[in-house]
Amino acid sequence: MDRSNSDSLTVASCLQITDLPRTELRLLLSHLLQQSNSWLIAHDDYRLTSDQQKQWQTLIQRRQAGEPIAYVLGWRGFWDFEVKVTPDVLIPRHETERLVEVALEALTSQGVGSKPAILDLGTGSGIVAIALTRAYPQAQVMATDFSEAALAIAQENAQRLQASITFIQSDWLADLPTKLDDASMRFDLIVSNPPYIHAQDIHLQQGDLRYEPSSALTDGEDGLSDLRTIIFESKRWLKPSGCLWLEHGYDQGQAVRQLLEEAGYQSIQTHRDLSDHERVSGGIAPLSALTL
Ligand code: GLN
């Protein structure tokens, strides 16, 4: 008669916790039991083993404490695939799918053929590089990150998804392995979703962001310093008519266009995300870069 609730948990009772959304409870329980959502529906009287009950309590407590669901589950969907995520990498965002769409449109309109050379800077979990490689399986794709731990996750994701990508630890473009005068090392496309949140932005102290690596979210300055570095350093690494596309904050469109202009890029454009915010800006390699 002294049995606690946790001794007799069934699928149905697990899904009745009231302070978490039902969709999250389903995701967590599917993850724990390694069963599909339809299995859960058909087996609502399934009784969890005592081990599963303990693990369930831990998962629920982590989520109730505010840990992002992606870190509790250990994965997140992006584009048409799922990647492993840990607190070493940023959690993939829908906005970044816009970056991928814009990058793919750019490759099509450049007429690059089936083997473009692509560089993803600050790859994190590897999502942008992996999505582009799935569209262009024969592309030469290089992806960098400053964080060794992030690169290990990206590498694992790429391997599991059979995406052929060369990963390099680098401080933006500074540690790429070839000399600047090696024209064969230039890219048709450079993409990046760099840390662009202002160091003082209050959102860094809220929600999921509290748990994500701060070096992936903010440059520790005004949010534009990494964007600026990438814009100016990338010119030397782009082929003639190669292009650069960057994700940025909803209020940074004008500042990023101005930086691109100062750096000499051409055909500068900004694309909006699904919330109608300016989100992705870029342009074609400056003519002057060809003589560098
Ligand atoms: N490119 C990765 C992403 O878009 C990581 C970005 C980052 O760490 N700022 O999720």
Short mmCIF file of N, CA and C and ligand atoms in Angstrom, two decimals, residues 90 96 122-124 127 193-195 216, ligand 1:
data_model
loop_
_atom_site.label_atom_id
_atom_site.label_comp_id
_atom_site.label_asym_id
_atom_site.label_seq_id
_atom_site.Cartn_x
_atom_site.Cartn_y
_atom_site.Cartn_z
N LEU A 90 25.70 23.96 -30.88
CA LEU A 90 24.44 24.70 -30.96
C LEU A 90 23.33 23.74 -31.40
N THR A 96 18.27 28.31 -39.90
CA THR A 96 19.47 27.85 -40.61
C THR A 96 19.09 27.04 -41.86
N GLY A 122 32.51 27.34 -38.99
CA GLY A 122 31.84 27.21 -37.69
C GLY A 122 30.72 26.19 -37.82
N THR A 123 31.09 24.99 -38.17
CA THR A 123 30.09 23.98 -38.58
C THR A 123 29.27 23.44 -37.42
N GLY A 124 29.74 23.55 -36.18
CA GLY A 124 28.97 23.06 -35.02
C GLY A 124 28.68 21.58 -35.15
N ILE A 127 25.46 20.51 -39.46
CA ILE A 127 24.21 20.46 -40.23
C ILE A 127 24.26 21.12 -41.60
N ASN A 193 26.98 30.11 -40.29
CA ASN A 193 26.01 30.58 -39.31
C ASN A 193 26.83 30.89 -38.05
N PRO A 194 27.47 32.06 -38.03
CA PRO A 194 28.41 32.34 -36.94
C PRO A 194 27.69 32.83 -35.68
N PRO A 195 28.42 32.93 -34.56
CA PRO A 195 27.81 33.52 -33.36
C PRO A 195 27.53 34.99 -33.63
N ALA A 216 29.23 29.58 -29.32
CA ALA A 216 28.49 29.34 -30.57
C ALA A 216 27.39 30.37 -30.75
N1 GLN B 1 26.63 25.76 -38.27
C1 GLN B 1 26.05 25.26 -37.06
C2 GLN B 1 24.59 25.53 -37.02
O1 GLN B 1 24.08 26.25 -37.83
C3 GLN B 1 26.73 25.86 -35.85
C4 GLN B 1 26.56 27.33 -35.75
C5 GLN B 1 27.22 27.91 -34.51
O2 GLN B 1 27.77 27.18 -33.69
N2 GLN B 1 27.13 29.21 -34.39
O3 GLN B 1 23.88 25.05 -36.18
#
